[in-house]
Structure formats: structure tokens, C-alpha cells
Short mmCIF file of C-alpha atoms in Angstrom, two decimals:
data_model
loop_
_atom_site.label_atom_id
_atom_site.label_comp_id
_atom_site.label_asym_id
_atom_site.label_seq_id
_atom_site.Cartn_x
_atom_site.Cartn_y
_atom_site.Cartn_z
CA MET A 1 117.45 110.40 135.09
CA GLY A 2 115.78 107.43 136.98
CA LYS A 3 115.53 103.86 135.73
CA LEU A 4 113.72 103.78 132.51
CA PHE A 5 112.53 100.23 132.38
CA GLY A 6 108.92 99.44 134.37
CA THR A 7 107.27 96.04 134.49
CA ASP A 8 106.11 96.08 130.99
CA GLY A 9 109.07 98.08 128.90
CA ILE A 10 109.65 101.67 128.92
CA ARG A 11 106.04 104.02 129.22
CA GLY A 12 105.44 107.64 129.46
CA ILE A 13 103.64 110.36 128.07
CA ALA A 14 104.73 110.62 124.05
CA ASN A 15 106.76 113.61 123.24
CA LYS A 16 107.36 114.45 126.93
CA GLN A 17 108.57 111.67 129.08
CA LEU A 18 109.06 109.19 125.97
CA THR A 19 110.39 111.29 123.52
CA PRO A 20 111.92 110.61 119.78
CA GLU A 21 115.30 111.40 121.47
CA LEU A 22 115.01 108.62 123.92
CA ALA A 23 113.19 106.28 121.40
CA PHE A 24 116.45 106.76 118.68
CA ASP A 25 118.47 106.04 121.96
CA LEU A 26 116.50 102.77 122.70
CA GLY A 27 116.92 101.72 118.95
CA ARG A 28 120.68 101.85 119.04
CA ALA A 29 121.14 100.23 122.66
CA GLY A 30 118.47 97.67 122.03
CA ALA A 31 119.53 96.72 118.38
CA TYR A 32 123.32 96.20 119.67
CA VAL A 33 122.61 94.27 123.28
CA LEU A 34 120.66 91.87 121.72
CA THR A 35 122.61 90.99 118.72
CA LYS A 36 126.46 91.77 120.08
CA SER A 37 127.08 87.93 120.51
CA THR A 38 126.07 87.04 116.93
CA ASN A 39 128.00 87.49 114.14
CA HIS A 40 125.40 89.06 111.81
CA SER A 41 123.68 92.72 111.39
CA PRO A 42 120.74 92.56 113.86
CA LYS A 43 116.98 91.72 112.11
CA ILE A 44 114.04 93.22 113.81
CA ILE A 45 110.71 93.51 113.92
CA ILE A 46 108.16 96.36 114.98
CA GLY A 47 104.49 96.44 115.31
CA MET A 48 102.27 99.05 117.58
CA ASP A 49 98.85 99.95 118.26
CA THR A 50 96.75 102.65 117.07
CA ARG A 51 97.78 105.65 118.88
CA ILE A 52 98.64 108.83 117.37
CA SER A 53 101.99 109.19 118.69
CA GLY A 54 103.09 105.45 117.28
CA ASP A 55 104.49 106.57 113.58
CA MET A 56 106.52 109.39 115.49
CA LEU A 57 108.49 106.90 118.11
CA ALA A 58 108.71 103.80 115.07
CA ALA A 59 110.48 106.37 112.73
CA ALA A 60 113.03 107.16 115.77
CA LEU A 61 113.17 103.77 116.83
CA THR A 62 113.69 102.69 113.24
CA ALA A 63 116.51 105.58 112.74
CA GLY A 64 118.39 104.18 116.01
CA MET A 65 118.22 100.40 114.87
CA CYS A 66 119.22 101.18 111.62
CA SER A 67 122.15 103.41 112.48
CA VAL A 68 123.56 100.53 114.39
CA GLY A 69 123.15 98.08 111.10
CA ALA A 70 119.77 96.55 111.64
CA THR A 71 117.44 95.59 109.15
CA VAL A 72 113.77 96.44 110.58
CA TYR A 73 110.58 95.11 109.54
CA SER A 74 107.44 97.57 110.18
CA ALA A 75 104.51 95.47 110.40
CA GLY A 76 102.14 98.25 110.92
CA VAL A 77 99.22 97.76 113.65
CA VAL A 78 99.28 94.61 114.94
CA PRO A 79 98.83 93.09 118.40
CA THR A 80 101.50 92.80 120.75
CA PRO A 81 101.24 88.74 120.58
CA ALA A 82 101.77 88.83 116.90
CA VAL A 83 105.04 90.31 117.34
CA ALA A 84 105.92 87.91 120.17
CA TYR A 85 105.21 85.04 117.44
CA LEU A 86 106.15 86.67 114.26
CA THR A 87 109.63 87.48 115.75
CA ARG A 88 109.80 83.42 116.46
CA LYS A 89 108.16 82.67 112.94
CA TYR A 90 110.53 84.57 110.78
CA GLY A 91 113.62 83.72 112.70
CA LEU A 92 114.48 87.36 114.14
CA ASP A 93 116.88 88.48 116.53
CA ALA A 94 113.90 90.87 118.52
CA GLY A 95 110.61 92.11 118.09
CA VAL A 96 109.50 95.26 119.32
CA VAL A 97 106.10 96.85 120.33
CA ILE A 98 104.98 100.15 120.88
CA SER A 99 102.03 100.80 122.99
CA ALA A 100 101.03 101.70 126.55
CA SER A 101 98.49 99.19 126.15
CA HIS A 102 95.28 100.07 128.70
CA ASN A 103 96.79 103.65 129.03
CA PRO A 104 95.10 106.64 127.75
CA PHE A 105 96.18 107.71 124.19
CA GLN A 106 98.65 110.57 125.26
CA ASP A 107 100.73 107.94 126.65
CA ASN A 108 102.95 105.22 124.70
CA GLY A 109 105.13 102.88 125.46
CA ILE A 110 107.84 100.82 123.91
CA LYS A 111 108.61 96.88 125.09
CA PHE A 112 110.99 94.58 123.83
CA PHE A 113 110.56 90.70 122.74
CA SER A 114 113.79 88.53 122.34
CA GLY A 115 114.64 86.26 119.67
CA ASN A 116 112.33 83.47 121.02
CA GLY A 117 109.33 85.78 121.54
CA TYR A 118 109.92 86.31 125.32
CA LYS A 119 110.05 89.46 127.29
CA LEU A 120 113.30 90.42 128.29
CA PRO A 121 114.74 89.35 131.93
CA ASP A 122 115.57 92.22 134.43
CA ALA A 123 119.47 92.11 133.66
CA LEU A 124 119.17 92.69 129.68
CA GLU A 125 116.84 95.41 130.24
CA ASN A 126 119.44 96.85 132.78
CA GLU A 127 122.19 96.90 130.06
CA ILE A 128 120.17 98.29 127.67
CA GLU A 129 119.85 100.84 130.12
CA GLY A 130 123.51 101.14 130.60
CA TYR A 131 124.21 101.64 127.46
CA MET A 132 121.44 104.82 126.72
CA LEU A 133 122.57 106.50 129.94
CA GLU A 134 125.91 106.08 129.36
CA LYS A 135 126.10 107.59 125.54
CA THR A 136 128.82 105.11 125.21
CA SER A 137 130.63 105.28 122.19
CA GLU A 138 130.76 101.30 121.84
CA LEU A 139 127.98 101.25 119.93
CA PRO A 140 128.70 100.58 116.13
CA ARG A 141 128.24 103.23 113.37
CA PRO A 142 128.13 101.17 110.11
CA ILE A 143 128.85 103.37 107.12
CA GLY A 144 128.30 102.60 103.47
CA GLU A 145 126.89 99.52 102.75
CA LYS A 146 126.52 98.25 106.01
CA VAL A 147 123.78 100.95 107.41
CA GLY A 148 120.45 99.45 108.03
CA ARG A 149 117.46 99.69 106.20
CA SER A 150 113.71 99.52 106.98
CA GLU A 151 111.27 97.10 105.08
CA ILE A 152 107.35 96.93 104.90
CA CYS A 153 106.43 93.11 106.36
CA THR A 154 103.51 92.97 104.33
CA ASN A 155 102.45 89.26 105.29
CA ALA A 156 102.19 90.39 109.15
CA THR A 157 98.63 90.39 110.15
CA ASP A 158 97.90 87.30 107.51
CA ASP A 159 100.37 85.03 109.14
CA TYR A 160 98.99 85.95 112.59
CA VAL A 161 95.75 85.14 111.42
CA LYS A 162 96.98 81.68 110.02
CA PHE A 163 98.55 81.12 113.56
CA LEU A 164 95.28 82.01 115.53
CA GLY A 165 93.17 79.62 113.34
CA SER A 166 95.78 76.52 113.82
CA ALA A 167 95.84 77.51 117.42
CA VAL A 168 92.26 76.10 117.68
CA ASP A 169 92.28 73.70 115.01
CA ASN A 170 90.57 76.03 112.49
CA ILE A 171 87.40 75.06 114.25
CA SER A 172 83.81 76.19 113.11
CA LEU A 173 81.79 79.01 114.95
CA SER A 174 79.10 78.63 112.54
CA GLY A 175 75.61 79.11 114.09
CA MET A 176 77.46 81.85 117.11
CA LYS A 177 76.86 85.40 117.33
CA ILE A 178 79.98 87.00 119.05
CA ALA A 179 80.13 90.70 120.05
CA LEU A 180 84.38 91.92 119.78
CA ASP A 181 85.03 95.34 121.46
CA CYS A 182 88.55 96.22 119.70
CA ALA A 183 89.62 99.08 122.37
CA ASN A 184 89.69 101.00 118.78
CA GLY A 185 93.21 99.32 119.33
CA ALA A 186 95.76 96.79 117.43
CA THR A 187 93.13 93.90 117.27
CA TYR A 188 90.75 96.23 114.97
CA ILE A 189 91.96 94.35 112.25
CA ALA A 190 92.99 90.86 113.29
CA ALA A 191 90.38 90.21 115.62
CA PRO A 192 87.22 90.25 112.90
CA ILE A 193 89.06 88.85 110.35
CA ILE A 194 90.01 85.27 112.14
CA PHE A 195 86.11 85.12 113.96
CA LYS A 196 84.59 85.78 110.42
CA GLN A 197 86.95 83.25 108.80
CA LEU A 198 85.76 80.59 111.23
CA GLY A 199 82.05 81.37 110.51
CA ALA A 200 80.74 83.51 113.02
CA GLU A 201 78.24 86.25 112.99
CA VAL A 202 80.66 89.24 114.20
CA PHE A 203 79.39 92.32 115.93
CA LEU A 204 81.67 95.12 116.22
CA MET A 205 82.25 97.88 118.36
CA GLY A 206 85.44 99.98 119.36
CA ASN A 207 86.90 99.56 115.61
CA GLU A 208 87.13 102.52 114.33
CA PRO A 209 90.62 103.88 115.49
CA ASN A 210 91.70 107.79 114.72
CA GLY A 211 94.75 107.91 116.93
CA VAL A 212 93.19 109.41 119.92
CA ASN A 213 90.17 107.19 121.03
CA ILE A 214 91.83 104.09 122.01
CA ASN A 215 90.76 102.95 125.31
CA HIS A 216 88.21 105.40 125.35
CA ASP A 217 85.12 104.34 126.86
CA CYS A 218 85.69 100.70 125.62
CA GLY A 219 88.22 98.01 125.38
CA SER A 220 88.90 95.81 128.45
CA THR A 221 89.12 98.67 130.83
CA HIS A 222 85.25 99.86 130.04
CA VAL A 223 83.74 96.33 129.67
CA ASN A 224 80.42 97.50 130.45
CA ALA A 225 80.01 99.18 127.31
CA LEU A 226 80.63 95.26 125.86
CA SER A 227 77.76 94.20 128.31
CA LYS A 228 74.98 96.54 127.14
CA PHE A 229 76.18 95.97 123.44
CA ILE A 230 75.62 92.50 124.11
CA LYS A 231 72.01 92.73 125.15
CA GLU A 232 71.63 95.25 121.79
CA THR A 233 72.86 92.87 119.56
CA ASN A 234 71.41 89.64 121.26
CA ALA A 235 75.05 87.93 120.81
CA ASP A 236 75.65 84.33 122.56
CA VAL A 237 78.81 85.93 123.86
CA GLY A 238 81.67 89.25 123.87
CA PHE A 239 84.90 89.59 123.93
CA ALA A 240 86.92 93.13 125.09
CA PHE A 241 90.41 93.33 124.49
CA ASP A 242 92.92 96.00 125.75
CA GLY A 243 94.53 98.50 123.63
CA ASP A 244 97.39 96.04 122.59
CA GLY A 245 95.46 92.92 122.43
CA ASP A 246 97.28 91.28 124.84
CA ARG A 247 94.49 90.91 127.50
CA CYS A 248 90.70 90.29 127.02
CA PHE A 249 87.45 89.96 129.25
CA ALA A 250 84.82 88.20 128.18
CA VAL A 251 80.89 88.77 128.71
CA ASP A 252 78.65 86.32 128.69
CA GLU A 253 75.06 86.19 126.96
CA SER A 254 73.07 87.84 129.86
CA GLY A 255 75.63 90.66 130.13
CA LYS A 256 77.86 89.60 133.27
CA VAL A 257 81.52 90.14 132.63
CA VAL A 258 83.65 87.23 133.15
CA GLU A 259 87.37 88.32 134.16
CA GLY A 260 90.69 86.80 134.26
CA ASP A 261 90.65 84.45 137.11
CA GLU A 262 87.14 83.03 136.17
CA ILE A 263 88.81 82.65 132.29
CA MET A 264 91.79 81.23 133.81
CA THR A 265 89.44 78.35 135.93
CA ILE A 266 87.52 77.78 132.70
CA LEU A 267 90.32 77.24 130.74
CA GLY A 268 92.49 75.22 133.38
CA HIS A 269 89.58 72.87 134.10
CA GLN A 270 89.07 72.18 130.30
CA MET A 271 92.82 71.68 130.12
CA LYS A 272 92.78 69.05 133.12
CA LYS A 273 90.06 67.28 131.62
CA SER A 274 92.17 66.76 128.15
CA GLY A 275 95.69 66.09 130.37
CA LYS A 276 96.81 69.39 128.62
CA LEU A 277 96.89 71.37 132.28
CA ALA A 278 100.47 70.36 132.88
CA ASN A 279 101.02 69.35 136.74
CA ASP A 280 97.54 70.02 137.23
CA THR A 281 98.82 73.85 138.06
CA ILE A 282 97.96 77.27 136.89
CA VAL A 283 99.92 80.08 137.52
CA ALA A 284 98.53 83.45 138.72
CA THR A 285 99.86 86.83 140.65
CA VAL A 286 99.12 87.93 144.23
CA MET A 287 96.39 90.38 142.74
CA SER A 288 94.51 87.15 141.54
CA ASN A 289 91.16 86.53 143.63
CA LEU A 290 91.28 84.17 146.80
CA GLY A 291 88.35 82.40 145.16
CA LEU A 292 90.78 81.46 142.69
CA THR A 293 92.85 79.34 145.29
CA LEU A 294 89.89 78.09 146.99
CA MET A 295 88.37 76.70 143.62
CA GLY A 296 91.61 75.10 142.75
CA LYS A 297 91.45 73.10 146.29
CA GLU A 298 88.27 72.20 145.65
CA HIS A 299 88.90 70.71 141.90
CA GLY A 300 92.37 69.38 142.24
CA ILE A 301 94.67 72.36 141.15
CA THR A 302 97.63 73.93 142.58
CA ILE A 303 97.53 77.71 142.12
CA GLU A 304 101.02 79.50 142.07
CA ARG A 305 101.40 82.71 142.69
CA THR A 306 103.96 85.63 141.55
CA ASN A 307 104.53 89.26 141.52
CA VAL A 308 102.22 91.02 139.23
CA GLY A 309 103.35 91.28 135.79
CA ASP A 310 102.80 88.50 133.03
CA ARG A 311 106.59 88.97 132.56
CA TYR A 312 106.66 86.98 136.01
CA VAL A 313 104.29 84.72 135.43
CA LEU A 314 105.96 83.61 131.96
CA GLU A 315 109.08 83.23 134.07
CA ARG A 316 107.61 80.70 136.50
CA MET A 317 105.56 78.93 133.75
CA ILE A 318 108.86 78.00 132.18
CA GLU A 319 110.76 77.28 135.43
CA GLY A 320 108.17 74.69 136.46
CA GLY A 321 107.01 73.50 132.83
CA PHE A 322 103.52 75.02 133.22
CA THR A 323 101.10 75.58 130.40
CA LEU A 324 98.72 77.74 131.73
CA GLY A 325 99.19 81.28 133.40
CA GLY A 326 98.11 84.94 133.64
CA GLU A 327 96.18 87.49 135.63
CA GLN A 328 93.49 89.13 137.11
CA SER A 329 93.13 91.50 134.30
CA GLY A 330 92.82 89.47 131.43
CA HIS A 331 96.32 88.54 130.62
CA ILE A 332 96.00 84.92 129.59
CA ILE A 333 99.46 82.83 128.63
CA LEU A 334 98.65 79.60 126.88
CA LEU A 335 102.26 78.50 126.71
CA GLU A 336 101.98 75.69 124.33
CA HIS A 337 101.13 78.43 121.51
CA ASN A 338 102.69 82.00 122.74
CA PRO A 339 104.65 82.77 125.33
CA THR A 340 102.87 86.21 125.99
CA GLY A 341 99.22 87.27 126.80
CA ASP A 342 96.97 87.10 123.50
CA GLY A 343 93.45 88.28 123.75
CA ILE A 344 92.12 87.12 120.81
CA LEU A 345 93.35 83.36 121.24
CA THR A 346 91.69 83.25 124.49
CA ALA A 347 88.44 84.31 123.25
CA LEU A 348 88.82 81.76 120.38
CA LYS A 349 89.67 79.08 123.40
CA LEU A 350 86.78 79.95 125.18
CA CYS A 351 84.78 79.76 122.05
CA SER A 352 86.08 76.31 121.41
CA ILE A 353 84.73 75.28 124.92
CA ILE A 354 81.37 76.80 124.49
CA LYS A 355 80.85 74.83 121.11
CA SER A 356 82.37 71.23 122.41
CA GLU A 357 80.71 71.56 125.41
CA GLY A 358 77.20 72.66 123.82
CA LYS A 359 76.99 75.41 126.93
CA PRO A 360 76.64 79.00 127.26
CA LEU A 361 79.44 80.94 129.02
CA SER A 362 77.04 81.54 131.82
CA GLN A 363 76.92 77.82 132.89
CA LEU A 364 80.79 76.94 132.30
CA ASN A 365 81.34 80.17 134.81
CA ASN A 366 80.17 78.15 137.59
CA LEU A 367 83.31 76.41 139.28
CA MET A 368 84.63 79.54 140.95
CA THR A 369 83.05 82.02 143.66
CA ILE A 370 84.92 85.63 143.50
CA LEU A 371 85.57 86.97 147.50
CA PRO A 372 84.51 90.67 147.30
CA GLN A 373 87.39 92.70 146.70
CA VAL A 374 88.24 96.35 146.44
CA LEU A 375 91.14 97.84 144.26
CA ILE A 376 91.80 101.82 144.69
CA ASN A 377 94.47 103.51 143.03
CA ALA A 378 96.26 106.04 144.59
CA LYS A 379 97.66 108.94 142.39
CA VAL A 380 101.26 109.50 143.55
CA ALA A 381 104.10 111.39 142.15
CA PRO A 382 106.16 109.71 139.81
CA GLU A 383 109.38 109.75 141.48
CA LYS A 384 107.27 109.03 145.10
CA LYS A 385 105.72 105.59 144.09
CA ASN A 386 107.74 103.57 146.76
CA ASP A 387 108.03 106.39 149.47
CA TYR A 388 104.78 104.56 151.30
CA LEU A 389 107.24 101.48 151.96
CA THR A 390 109.19 103.61 154.54
CA ASP A 391 106.53 105.89 155.92
CA GLU A 392 105.79 105.30 159.50
CA THR A 393 102.22 106.64 159.37
CA ILE A 394 101.52 104.49 156.19
CA ILE A 395 103.23 101.33 157.51
CA SER A 396 101.37 101.60 160.87
CA GLU A 397 98.00 102.09 159.06
CA ILE A 398 98.68 98.57 156.85
CA LYS A 399 99.93 96.86 159.77
CA ARG A 400 96.34 97.89 161.25
CA ILE A 401 94.32 96.53 158.29
CA GLU A 402 96.36 93.47 157.90
CA GLU A 403 95.03 92.52 161.98
CA LYS A 404 91.63 93.38 161.19
CA PHE A 405 91.40 91.21 158.07
CA GLU A 406 93.85 88.26 159.47
CA ASN A 407 92.45 84.78 158.42
CA GLU A 408 89.38 86.25 156.31
CA GLY A 409 90.49 88.06 153.90
CA ARG A 410 93.78 89.85 152.28
CA VAL A 411 95.78 93.21 152.07
CA LEU A 412 98.07 94.08 149.22
CA ILE A 413 99.54 97.23 148.85
CA ARG A 414 101.85 97.94 145.64
CA PRO A 415 103.32 100.60 143.27
CA SER A 416 102.01 99.97 140.01
CA GLY A 417 104.82 99.17 137.34
CA THR A 418 103.22 101.15 134.56
CA GLU A 419 101.68 104.38 136.17
CA PRO A 420 102.21 107.13 138.99
CA MET A 421 100.16 105.07 141.25
CA VAL A 422 100.44 102.86 144.56
CA ARG A 423 97.49 100.44 144.08
CA VAL A 424 95.14 99.62 147.38
CA MET A 425 93.59 95.67 147.18
CA ILE A 426 91.92 94.51 150.13
CA GLU A 427 89.55 91.47 149.96
CA GLY A 428 87.22 90.43 152.45
CA LYS A 429 83.51 89.01 153.35
CA ASP A 430 82.11 92.67 153.94
CA GLN A 431 81.98 94.86 150.61
CA ASN A 432 81.56 98.05 152.50
CA ILE A 433 83.95 97.26 155.18
CA ILE A 434 86.74 96.60 152.66
CA GLU A 435 85.50 99.68 150.48
CA THR A 436 86.43 101.80 153.21
CA GLU A 437 89.57 100.84 154.20
CA ALA A 438 90.96 100.94 150.74
CA LYS A 439 89.55 104.44 150.22
CA SER A 440 90.72 105.57 153.65
CA LEU A 441 94.24 104.28 153.16
CA ALA A 442 94.24 105.23 149.59
CA GLU A 443 93.67 109.04 150.46
CA LYS A 444 96.34 108.94 153.22
CA ILE A 445 98.81 107.73 150.73
CA GLU A 446 97.41 110.48 147.84
CA LYS A 447 97.86 113.08 150.89
CA LEU A 448 101.42 112.36 151.38
CA PHE A 449 102.87 111.62 148.27
CA GLY A 450 100.44 112.93 145.60
#
């Protein structure tokens, strides 16, 4: 068996790669590793999205944790950032989310948060993985009254909604018409509640999950559906979340999509004005558009770049004492409030700016010019995601493209951390040329390693 953890926990096809047996072993090892230095039994909260396989994996994971003496609190369907927040609020040892985020419903995943609400560093994930693969007898098996138990966490959604309101000072959204696309996922309960509580007139789509329709033609991966919905409802602004609710795209009143880099630009500009943008810096990833860097130079904002993955963005934010970071994909981390991307919070912050500035989103989104960018996913065999790095044909082709776009664009080739794909991204001045080059390279990678 290869390495289990990717850039965002463990993912795979539910009941095939991500089996109940694997979840059971993960529960045992995770609960032990995260609390072995303490002298009390583990206390862990579990939340999940709406996938049909969630109950199966939650049951197995819970059983594994209880077998090492843990008390497990089941939060039911809540967004990923809710688990990060509630782990801290309740003073628990760890939080766990069962979700595959933006992936199709057949997939699922399991990711851990430490007691401070942070995703686990590589060292801890490696330790957990070691116990799982070695099937070590070191893990405890308490008996009698020391066996763990499971409890329902009845206040999870209410406490998370209260947190969201407090993070925006319970602003009034009265008079605003807001469209929400909940991706038939984890935000479908909490998002409508908080926007309605703050006085908005809310129009909903993607809010009728049935276990198999999560992310299906809706949510942040199919945001054009929200653009159409905005025009149908005449809403002032719209927000599309992903399956687990840690990312968000916005859509302005005309139906134009506002992506992660643009959202960070709007938030960063406002935070700089109010003195809340620490060190006048935004932390982004290597996938963020070159236009973000150019915006920063024009407006006195430093753009730092990390590897892809919100965990790496967070690590750099903590190291540098920065308050705003995120990804082009809509993961926005507002570290003053929560150490993970939070789609609903991001949407509320944008609404707060719209209200305070008295301008529609289209007028606020005029600080950054997006350079043409093409991203093509080359489908490869899971065990061959890194083979392109040593293949002379592909190495030579990448070098040729890099030389072609030198000084007027960027070329970035990287394996996906969550899916069996190699992502080919090219930026440049001419859309047709970069599309041709990206498609050609992706086809060659697929032919060799698909």
C-alpha cells in the first residue's frame, strides 16, 4: 500500500479505496496519536457532508476511535470550517471531517484537525499512517468502563451560526437579495439560516441533497448555474459553495463570476484600509493568477506564494503572522476568525463590504486584471502521478514551453494532491496559443501515463 494521505487527508472511491476497514484503522490510529501525550481519554468531534457513504464511514471511524477509549461527538452534516471552529470552542482533542470536498459523490475522504483547529502537519499524518500500516499492537484496547462512547452533538449548527454572525458583528443585510448555491452539500443547513437571520432575502439552489447529487451541476465547480440563477431571481449578489463548505465563489449582479484571487483582492484592499491586513501581505499559492501579483505591486500589497493546498497557505500565514490568505479555487483563510477556509464566512465578509461601501460587487471588483490562464487536467493512473517528472519526453516538452513563454507568462505542471490527475497550467497574453500548448502537453501526459 502506498502513501495514504494526500494534500487534504485521505480520499478515494467510497467502499473501494476508502473502505470501512480503512476508516476503522484510521480512527484507532488517529485517536491514539493525537492524544497519546495526554493523560485523559480522547474527545473528538466528527462532521460530514451529504454523501451517501458518509454514514458508513462515520460508523466505522467512530467504532475505531471508541475502541481506543475515545468519546466521539457526532455533529452530523456541517461544513468543514464548522468542525475546525467547534473543536476549539468545545476544548476537544481533535476534529474529523468526512468529505471529498468538490469531488463527485462516489468519492469520499477523511481529514483530521488538531485541538487548535489546524489541519495536521505531514509529520503527524506520517505517524498515524505508520500505525495503520504496521498494524501495531501498541494501540490500547481498553475494556469495561474505559471503552469509548458516541454522543450526538445537538448544538453544532447553532453554535457555528452564532460564530458566523459574531465574525461580521451581526451586520444587517436587510434590503439585500442574495442567491446561495449550496452544492447540495454541507452548507445547505447553516448558510440559509445565517443569511436570513441577518435580514437578507435569500434565494436558494443546490439545497436539496439526496446523497448522490452533491456537486452535481451546482456549487463552486459549476458556478455558471448560479450566474443564470442570479439573472432569474434579480439578486444583488450570489455565492456558490463547494461540497464541504470551505470554499466560495461569488457572482456579481450581472452574472459575472468572481473567483478566489479577485475575492482576496477585494478583502485585502478593505483590510489594508482598516489596518487589519497584517504586514500588508496576502498569502496565495503558485496557482494564483499573475494578475494578483501585479495588483499587489500597484496597491502596496505583498503577495507571497506557497505550494498548492490551503494547509501550506495556513503554515505560511502562521509563520509570518499574516491574516489573509487563500487559493484561486476559493479557499479563503481569515485567520482572525478561523484557521481554515470558510465559504460562508467569506460570503458574509463580502456582503459586509458591499453594505459598508454602498457599491455593488461589480464596482468593488475593479482592482485586479486577470491574465489569460488555461488549466487542463491530464487523467493518469493513480500510481503514475509523478512519473512525468522523470520522463525525458515530457521534461523536454515542458522546457520548450517555458522558454516560449519566458518573461510574458508562467508554466506550472503539478500532480493533483486529491485526484489521479496531472494539472497543466499556462498563463500568457494570447488565449489561443496557451490553450493549444496546454492541451497538447496534457494529451502527451495522458497518452504516456493514463
